[in-house]
Amino acid sequence: MTGHGHPAPDAEFWPLALIWFGMMAMMMAPTAWPWVRAFHRFSDAGGSPKVAGTARFAAGYLLAWCGYALGAAVIQRALQGTTLMAASGDAVVPWMGAVIFLIAGLYQFAPLKRACLTHCRTPLGYFLTRWRNRPMGAFRMGLHHGLVCVGCCWALMATAFAVGMMNPWWMGALGMLALGEQIAPHGRMLRRGLGAVFLAVGIFALGVLVTQSLTARSAGSRARPGTAPSPQPASDVTHRWNPSHTI
């Protein structure tokens, strides 16, 4: 999380939205690939060529994440120029970052997160029960899956506001965590463990900030009981202060 908060320079909305969409597409590509591959293997897309049907499925999926990218860009654009955003313009101030980690940690235990993750871990079951053969069926299935995927990972990806959306290491880590939740044999345990880690990070960060604030306030109250004393030369201070005077 970044340091002190200062008004951040404004950024144009559409380039910002494009950056968010590119980041989301790169991070979610590994999790989307098993679904795209399964669709391509089991689909004839209502008589259309497989490639065309698969492309429509992927387009629907990308549209859902495009909506998330637009929302993230709107939030970031609104925060820029305020003291809630760090000077870099790509991360919020520390206390707000800690709150984001707490929200992300709590969401890992939410029933909606559990339901969305269950969906994302079972592509074959979804295709067997929700298949659509009409020309736009592939697109609608891709869009539906993309929306559920957003429901699964939105809080995870929102931690980029705390760490910095331009941090490639964190972006890569988020992509791997999302993939692990969805394909690892014990992905449900990873979900709970990740939630516990996020909660611990948020609580620790808030604790550090509160401690720093109380320490600074205490030091300030001791330094100026009435008015702040003017600095004295070291020799004068040594002359004035005598331990025997306090006895």
mmCIF file of C-alpha atoms in Angstrom:
data_model
loop_
_atom_site.group_PDB
_atom_site.id
_atom_site.type_symbol
_atom_site.label_atom_id
_atom_site.label_comp_id
_atom_site.label_asym_id
_atom_site.label_seq_id
_atom_site.Cartn_x
_atom_site.Cartn_y
_atom_site.Cartn_z
ATOM 1 C CA MET A 1 0.000 0.000 0.000
ATOM 2 C CA THR A 2 1.211 3.463 -0.808
ATOM 3 C CA GLY A 3 2.192 6.219 1.542
ATOM 4 C CA HIS A 4 0.674 9.615 2.212
ATOM 5 C CA GLY A 5 -2.360 10.787 0.266
ATOM 6 C CA HIS A 6 -2.132 13.782 -2.029
ATOM 7 C CA PRO A 7 -4.357 14.884 -4.893
ATOM 8 C CA ALA A 8 -3.431 12.702 -7.857
ATOM 9 C CA PRO A 9 -3.099 13.999 -11.401
ATOM 10 C CA ASP A 10 -6.151 13.486 -13.572
ATOM 11 C CA ALA A 11 -6.144 10.718 -16.168
ATOM 12 C CA GLU A 12 -8.321 10.516 -19.256
ATOM 13 C CA PHE A 13 -11.208 8.124 -18.773
ATOM 14 C CA TRP A 14 -11.043 5.990 -21.905
ATOM 15 C CA PRO A 15 -7.289 5.277 -21.779
ATOM 16 C CA LEU A 16 -7.788 4.414 -18.108
ATOM 17 C CA ALA A 17 -10.673 2.071 -18.942
ATOM 18 C CA LEU A 18 -8.579 0.462 -21.687
ATOM 19 C CA ILE A 19 -5.758 -0.159 -19.216
ATOM 20 C CA TRP A 20 -8.168 -1.776 -16.752
ATOM 21 C CA PHE A 21 -9.685 -3.950 -19.474
ATOM 22 C CA GLY A 22 -6.258 -5.061 -20.677
ATOM 23 C CA MET A 23 -5.235 -5.932 -17.135
ATOM 24 C CA MET A 24 -8.458 -7.859 -16.501
ATOM 25 C CA ALA A 25 -8.181 -9.729 -19.809
ATOM 26 C CA MET A 26 -4.590 -10.789 -19.116
ATOM 27 C CA MET A 27 -5.290 -11.827 -15.527
ATOM 28 C CA MET A 28 -8.450 -13.780 -16.309
ATOM 29 C CA ALA A 29 -7.243 -15.426 -19.524
ATOM 30 C CA PRO A 30 -5.835 -18.488 -17.693
ATOM 31 C CA THR A 31 -9.136 -19.039 -15.860
ATOM 32 C CA ALA A 32 -11.200 -18.517 -19.023
ATOM 33 C CA TRP A 33 -9.173 -20.904 -21.160
ATOM 34 C CA PRO A 34 -10.587 -24.177 -19.700
ATOM 35 C CA TRP A 35 -14.095 -22.905 -20.404
ATOM 36 C CA VAL A 36 -13.296 -21.804 -23.940
ATOM 37 C CA ARG A 37 -11.590 -25.127 -24.642
ATOM 38 C CA ALA A 38 -14.530 -27.108 -23.207
ATOM 39 C CA PHE A 39 -16.998 -25.090 -25.259
ATOM 40 C CA HIS A 40 -15.001 -25.645 -28.421
ATOM 41 C CA ARG A 41 -14.812 -29.404 -27.835
ATOM 42 C CA PHE A 42 -18.493 -29.997 -27.078
ATOM 43 C CA SER A 43 -20.198 -27.397 -29.246
ATOM 44 C CA ASP A 44 -21.429 -27.150 -32.773
ATOM 45 C CA ALA A 45 -22.892 -23.679 -31.942
ATOM 46 C CA GLY A 46 -26.262 -24.555 -33.438
ATOM 47 C CA GLY A 47 -24.858 -25.684 -36.775
ATOM 48 C CA SER A 48 -22.392 -22.814 -37.150
ATOM 49 C CA PRO A 49 -18.643 -23.428 -37.473
ATOM 50 C CA LYS A 50 -17.003 -24.219 -34.165
ATOM 51 C CA VAL A 51 -14.569 -21.326 -34.425
ATOM 52 C CA ALA A 52 -17.385 -18.803 -34.865
ATOM 53 C CA GLY A 53 -19.324 -20.202 -31.910
ATOM 54 C CA THR A 54 -16.227 -20.220 -29.716
ATOM 55 C CA ALA A 55 -15.467 -16.647 -30.696
ATOM 56 C CA ARG A 56 -18.972 -15.583 -29.683
ATOM 57 C CA PHE A 57 -18.622 -17.382 -26.354
ATOM 58 C CA ALA A 58 -15.307 -15.609 -25.671
ATOM 59 C CA ALA A 59 -16.811 -12.265 -26.738
ATOM 60 C CA GLY A 60 -19.616 -12.642 -24.215
ATOM 61 C CA TYR A 61 -17.105 -13.453 -21.494
ATOM 62 C CA LEU A 62 -14.955 -10.431 -22.374
ATOM 63 C CA LEU A 63 -18.004 -8.173 -22.406
ATOM 64 C CA ALA A 64 -18.706 -9.001 -18.763
ATOM 65 C CA TRP A 65 -15.167 -8.078 -17.756
ATOM 66 C CA CYS A 66 -15.346 -4.986 -19.937
ATOM 67 C CA GLY A 67 -18.192 -3.837 -17.714
ATOM 68 C CA TYR A 68 -16.027 -4.420 -14.646
ATOM 69 C CA ALA A 69 -13.162 -2.468 -16.235
ATOM 70 C CA LEU A 70 -15.458 0.469 -16.987
ATOM 71 C CA GLY A 71 -16.718 0.476 -13.394
ATOM 72 C CA ALA A 72 -13.176 0.361 -12.021
ATOM 73 C CA ALA A 73 -12.141 3.226 -14.296
ATOM 74 C CA VAL A 74 -15.130 5.295 -13.163
ATOM 75 C CA ILE A 75 -14.159 4.754 -9.501
ATOM 76 C CA GLN A 76 -10.504 5.550 -10.091
ATOM 77 C CA ARG A 77 -11.363 8.646 -12.149
ATOM 78 C CA ALA A 78 -13.664 9.863 -9.369
ATOM 79 C CA LEU A 79 -10.965 9.366 -6.732
ATOM 80 C CA GLN A 80 -8.240 11.105 -8.696
ATOM 81 C CA GLY A 81 -7.719 14.661 -7.567
ATOM 82 C CA THR A 82 -8.892 13.851 -4.041
ATOM 83 C CA THR A 83 -6.900 13.041 -0.928
ATOM 84 C CA LEU A 84 -8.259 9.474 -1.050
ATOM 85 C CA MET A 85 -5.905 8.688 -3.925
ATOM 86 C CA ALA A 86 -2.130 8.602 -3.586
ATOM 87 C CA ALA A 87 0.022 10.938 -5.638
ATOM 88 C CA SER A 88 0.802 8.151 -8.113
ATOM 89 C CA GLY A 89 -2.853 8.066 -9.135
ATOM 90 C CA ASP A 90 -3.081 4.256 -9.245
ATOM 91 C CA ALA A 91 -3.581 3.372 -5.550
ATOM 92 C CA VAL A 92 -5.630 4.665 -2.651
ATOM 93 C CA VAL A 93 -4.280 5.993 0.651
ATOM 94 C CA PRO A 94 -3.184 3.395 3.240
ATOM 95 C CA TRP A 95 -6.266 3.425 5.501
ATOM 96 C CA MET A 96 -8.582 2.964 2.534
ATOM 97 C CA GLY A 97 -6.348 0.209 1.198
ATOM 98 C CA ALA A 98 -6.651 -1.586 4.530
ATOM 99 C CA VAL A 99 -10.455 -1.362 4.323
ATOM 100 C CA ILE A 100 -10.352 -2.818 0.796
ATOM 101 C CA PHE A 101 -8.371 -5.807 2.066
ATOM 102 C CA LEU A 102 -10.883 -6.308 4.870
ATOM 103 C CA ILE A 103 -13.788 -6.255 2.402
ATOM 104 C CA ALA A 104 -11.981 -8.646 0.071
ATOM 105 C CA GLY A 105 -11.224 -10.971 2.981
ATOM 106 C CA LEU A 106 -14.806 -11.017 4.196
ATOM 107 C CA TYR A 107 -16.134 -11.624 0.689
ATOM 108 C CA GLN A 108 -14.054 -14.798 0.438
ATOM 109 C CA PHE A 109 -16.398 -16.312 3.063
ATOM 110 C CA ALA A 110 -19.627 -14.951 1.563
ATOM 111 C CA PRO A 111 -22.258 -17.386 0.189
ATOM 112 C CA LEU A 112 -22.253 -15.533 -3.158
ATOM 113 C CA LYS A 113 -18.518 -16.055 -3.519
ATOM 114 C CA ARG A 114 -18.920 -19.754 -2.711
ATOM 115 C CA ALA A 115 -21.727 -20.172 -5.246
ATOM 116 C CA CYS A 116 -19.849 -18.338 -7.994
ATOM 117 C CA LEU A 117 -16.691 -20.342 -7.361
ATOM 118 C CA THR A 118 -18.646 -23.605 -7.513
ATOM 119 C CA HIS A 119 -19.956 -22.564 -10.936
ATOM 120 C CA CYS A 120 -16.478 -21.606 -12.170
ATOM 121 C CA ARG A 121 -15.032 -24.973 -11.124
ATOM 122 C CA THR A 122 -17.581 -27.042 -13.108
ATOM 123 C CA PRO A 123 -17.705 -25.979 -16.781
ATOM 124 C CA LEU A 124 -18.960 -29.361 -17.993
ATOM 125 C CA GLY A 125 -21.872 -29.329 -15.567
ATOM 126 C CA TYR A 126 -22.851 -25.860 -16.735
ATOM 127 C CA PHE A 127 -22.794 -26.798 -20.422
ATOM 128 C CA LEU A 128 -24.853 -29.924 -19.770
ATOM 129 C CA THR A 129 -27.584 -28.026 -17.914
ATOM 130 C CA ARG A 130 -27.599 -24.555 -19.508
ATOM 131 C CA TRP A 131 -26.788 -25.243 -23.143
ATOM 132 C CA ARG A 132 -28.248 -22.891 -25.808
ATOM 133 C CA ASN A 133 -28.321 -23.892 -29.488
ATOM 134 C CA ARG A 134 -29.549 -20.700 -31.074
ATOM 135 C CA PRO A 135 -27.099 -18.516 -33.068
ATOM 136 C CA MET A 136 -26.598 -16.182 -30.136
ATOM 137 C CA GLY A 137 -26.642 -18.989 -27.597
ATOM 138 C CA ALA A 138 -22.851 -19.123 -27.435
ATOM 139 C CA PHE A 139 -22.626 -15.386 -26.769
ATOM 140 C CA ARG A 140 -25.281 -15.542 -24.054
ATOM 141 C CA MET A 141 -23.562 -18.465 -22.352
ATOM 142 C CA GLY A 142 -20.252 -16.627 -22.477
ATOM 143 C CA LEU A 143 -21.822 -13.490 -21.052
ATOM 144 C CA HIS A 144 -23.541 -15.435 -18.276
ATOM 145 C CA HIS A 145 -20.335 -17.226 -17.351
ATOM 146 C CA GLY A 146 -18.423 -13.931 -17.471
ATOM 147 C CA LEU A 147 -20.871 -12.280 -15.065
ATOM 148 C CA VAL A 148 -20.556 -15.198 -12.646
ATOM 149 C CA CYS A 149 -16.778 -14.976 -12.985
ATOM 150 C CA VAL A 150 -16.935 -11.267 -12.112
ATOM 151 C CA GLY A 151 -19.048 -12.189 -9.104
ATOM 152 C CA CYS A 152 -16.362 -14.641 -8.068
ATOM 153 C CA CYS A 153 -13.304 -12.412 -8.504
ATOM 154 C CA TRP A 154 -14.387 -8.754 -8.262
ATOM 155 C CA ALA A 155 -13.173 -8.281 -4.670
ATOM 156 C CA LEU A 156 -9.934 -10.102 -5.398
ATOM 157 C CA MET A 157 -9.229 -7.778 -8.309
ATOM 158 C CA ALA A 158 -10.289 -4.701 -6.316
ATOM 159 C CA THR A 159 -7.212 -5.140 -4.111
ATOM 160 C CA ALA A 160 -5.334 -3.563 -7.034
ATOM 161 C CA PHE A 161 -6.659 -0.251 -5.724
ATOM 162 C CA ALA A 162 -4.744 -0.881 -2.490
ATOM 163 C CA VAL A 163 -1.494 -2.182 -3.958
ATOM 164 C CA GLY A 164 -1.450 -0.301 -7.259
ATOM 165 C CA MET A 165 -2.930 -1.274 -10.595
ATOM 166 C CA MET A 166 0.434 -0.665 -12.260
ATOM 167 C CA ASN A 167 2.133 -3.232 -10.033
ATOM 168 C CA PRO A 168 2.856 -6.135 -12.432
ATOM 169 C CA TRP A 169 3.861 -8.508 -9.637
ATOM 170 C CA TRP A 170 0.565 -8.055 -7.816
ATOM 171 C CA MET A 171 -1.414 -8.349 -11.035
ATOM 172 C CA GLY A 172 0.346 -11.606 -11.845
ATOM 173 C CA ALA A 173 -0.232 -12.889 -8.320
ATOM 174 C CA LEU A 174 -3.954 -12.085 -8.551
ATOM 175 C CA GLY A 175 -4.226 -13.977 -11.814
ATOM 176 C CA MET A 176 -2.534 -17.028 -10.305
ATOM 177 C CA LEU A 177 -4.715 -16.884 -7.185
ATOM 178 C CA ALA A 178 -7.895 -16.707 -9.272
ATOM 179 C CA LEU A 179 -6.681 -19.645 -11.364
ATOM 180 C CA GLY A 180 -5.781 -21.643 -8.263
ATOM 181 C CA GLU A 181 -9.235 -21.138 -6.769
ATOM 182 C CA GLN A 182 -10.886 -22.433 -9.907
ATOM 183 C CA ILE A 183 -8.734 -25.386 -10.955
ATOM 184 C CA ALA A 184 -6.748 -26.524 -7.901
ATOM 185 C CA PRO A 185 -8.000 -29.762 -6.281
ATOM 186 C CA HIS A 186 -8.462 -27.943 -2.989
ATOM 187 C CA GLY A 187 -9.581 -24.598 -4.387
ATOM 188 C CA ARG A 188 -12.224 -24.192 -1.696
ATOM 189 C CA MET A 189 -9.552 -24.386 0.996
ATOM 190 C CA LEU A 190 -7.536 -21.810 -0.928
ATOM 191 C CA ARG A 191 -10.596 -19.547 -0.924
ATOM 192 C CA ARG A 192 -10.846 -19.646 2.866
ATOM 193 C CA GLY A 193 -7.095 -19.368 3.388
ATOM 194 C CA LEU A 194 -6.884 -16.370 1.091
ATOM 195 C CA GLY A 195 -9.759 -14.741 2.953
ATOM 196 C CA ALA A 196 -7.953 -15.214 6.258
ATOM 197 C CA VAL A 197 -4.747 -13.708 4.821
ATOM 198 C CA PHE A 198 -6.585 -10.674 3.447
ATOM 199 C CA LEU A 199 -8.320 -10.104 6.777
ATOM 200 C CA ALA A 200 -4.996 -10.351 8.605
ATOM 201 C CA VAL A 201 -3.381 -7.855 6.222
ATOM 202 C CA GLY A 202 -6.249 -5.384 6.639
ATOM 203 C CA ILE A 203 -6.313 -5.665 10.435
ATOM 204 C CA PHE A 204 -2.526 -5.345 10.683
ATOM 205 C CA ALA A 205 -2.448 -2.306 8.389
ATOM 206 C CA LEU A 206 -5.207 -0.564 10.332
ATOM 207 C CA GLY A 207 -3.449 -1.381 13.598
ATOM 208 C CA VAL A 208 -0.213 0.153 12.353
ATOM 209 C CA LEU A 209 -2.001 3.289 11.153
ATOM 210 C CA VAL A 210 -3.892 3.713 14.442
ATOM 211 C CA THR A 211 -0.699 3.208 16.450
ATOM 212 C CA GLN A 212 1.160 5.759 14.340
ATOM 213 C CA SER A 213 -1.669 8.261 14.713
ATOM 214 C CA LEU A 214 -1.853 7.851 18.501
ATOM 215 C CA THR A 215 1.933 8.105 18.834
ATOM 216 C CA ALA A 216 2.059 11.275 16.761
ATOM 217 C CA ARG A 217 -0.817 12.806 18.726
ATOM 218 C CA SER A 218 0.803 11.934 22.033
ATOM 219 C CA ALA A 219 4.146 13.366 20.952
ATOM 220 C CA GLY A 220 2.445 16.538 19.756
ATOM 221 C CA SER A 221 0.571 17.041 23.034
ATOM 222 C CA ARG A 222 3.796 16.640 25.040
ATOM 223 C CA ALA A 223 5.712 18.994 22.781
ATOM 224 C CA ARG A 224 3.231 21.873 23.143
ATOM 225 C CA PRO A 225 1.315 22.035 26.440
ATOM 226 C CA GLY A 226 0.483 25.662 25.666
ATOM 227 C CA THR A 227 2.639 26.973 22.911
ATOM 228 C CA ALA A 228 5.511 25.207 21.213
ATOM 229 C CA PRO A 229 8.848 26.123 22.809
ATOM 230 C CA SER A 230 11.403 27.744 20.603
ATOM 231 C CA PRO A 231 14.425 25.587 19.837
ATOM 232 C CA GLN A 232 17.382 26.147 22.144
ATOM 233 C CA PRO A 233 21.063 25.598 21.435
ATOM 234 C CA ALA A 234 22.358 22.294 22.728
ATOM 235 C CA SER A 235 24.694 23.967 25.196
ATOM 236 C CA ASP A 236 21.886 26.097 26.614
ATOM 237 C CA VAL A 237 19.633 23.063 27.023
ATOM 238 C CA THR A 238 22.364 21.185 28.830
ATOM 239 C CA HIS A 239 22.891 24.165 31.123
ATOM 240 C CA ARG A 240 19.212 24.590 31.957
ATOM 241 C CA TRP A 241 18.364 20.911 32.550
ATOM 242 C CA ASN A 242 19.766 19.493 35.790
ATOM 243 C CA PRO A 243 18.602 16.210 37.267
ATOM 244 C CA SER A 244 19.062 17.592 40.777
ATOM 245 C CA HIS A 245 16.337 20.187 40.155
ATOM 246 C CA THR A 246 13.751 17.416 39.855
ATOM 247 C CA ILE A 247 14.543 15.877 43.239
#
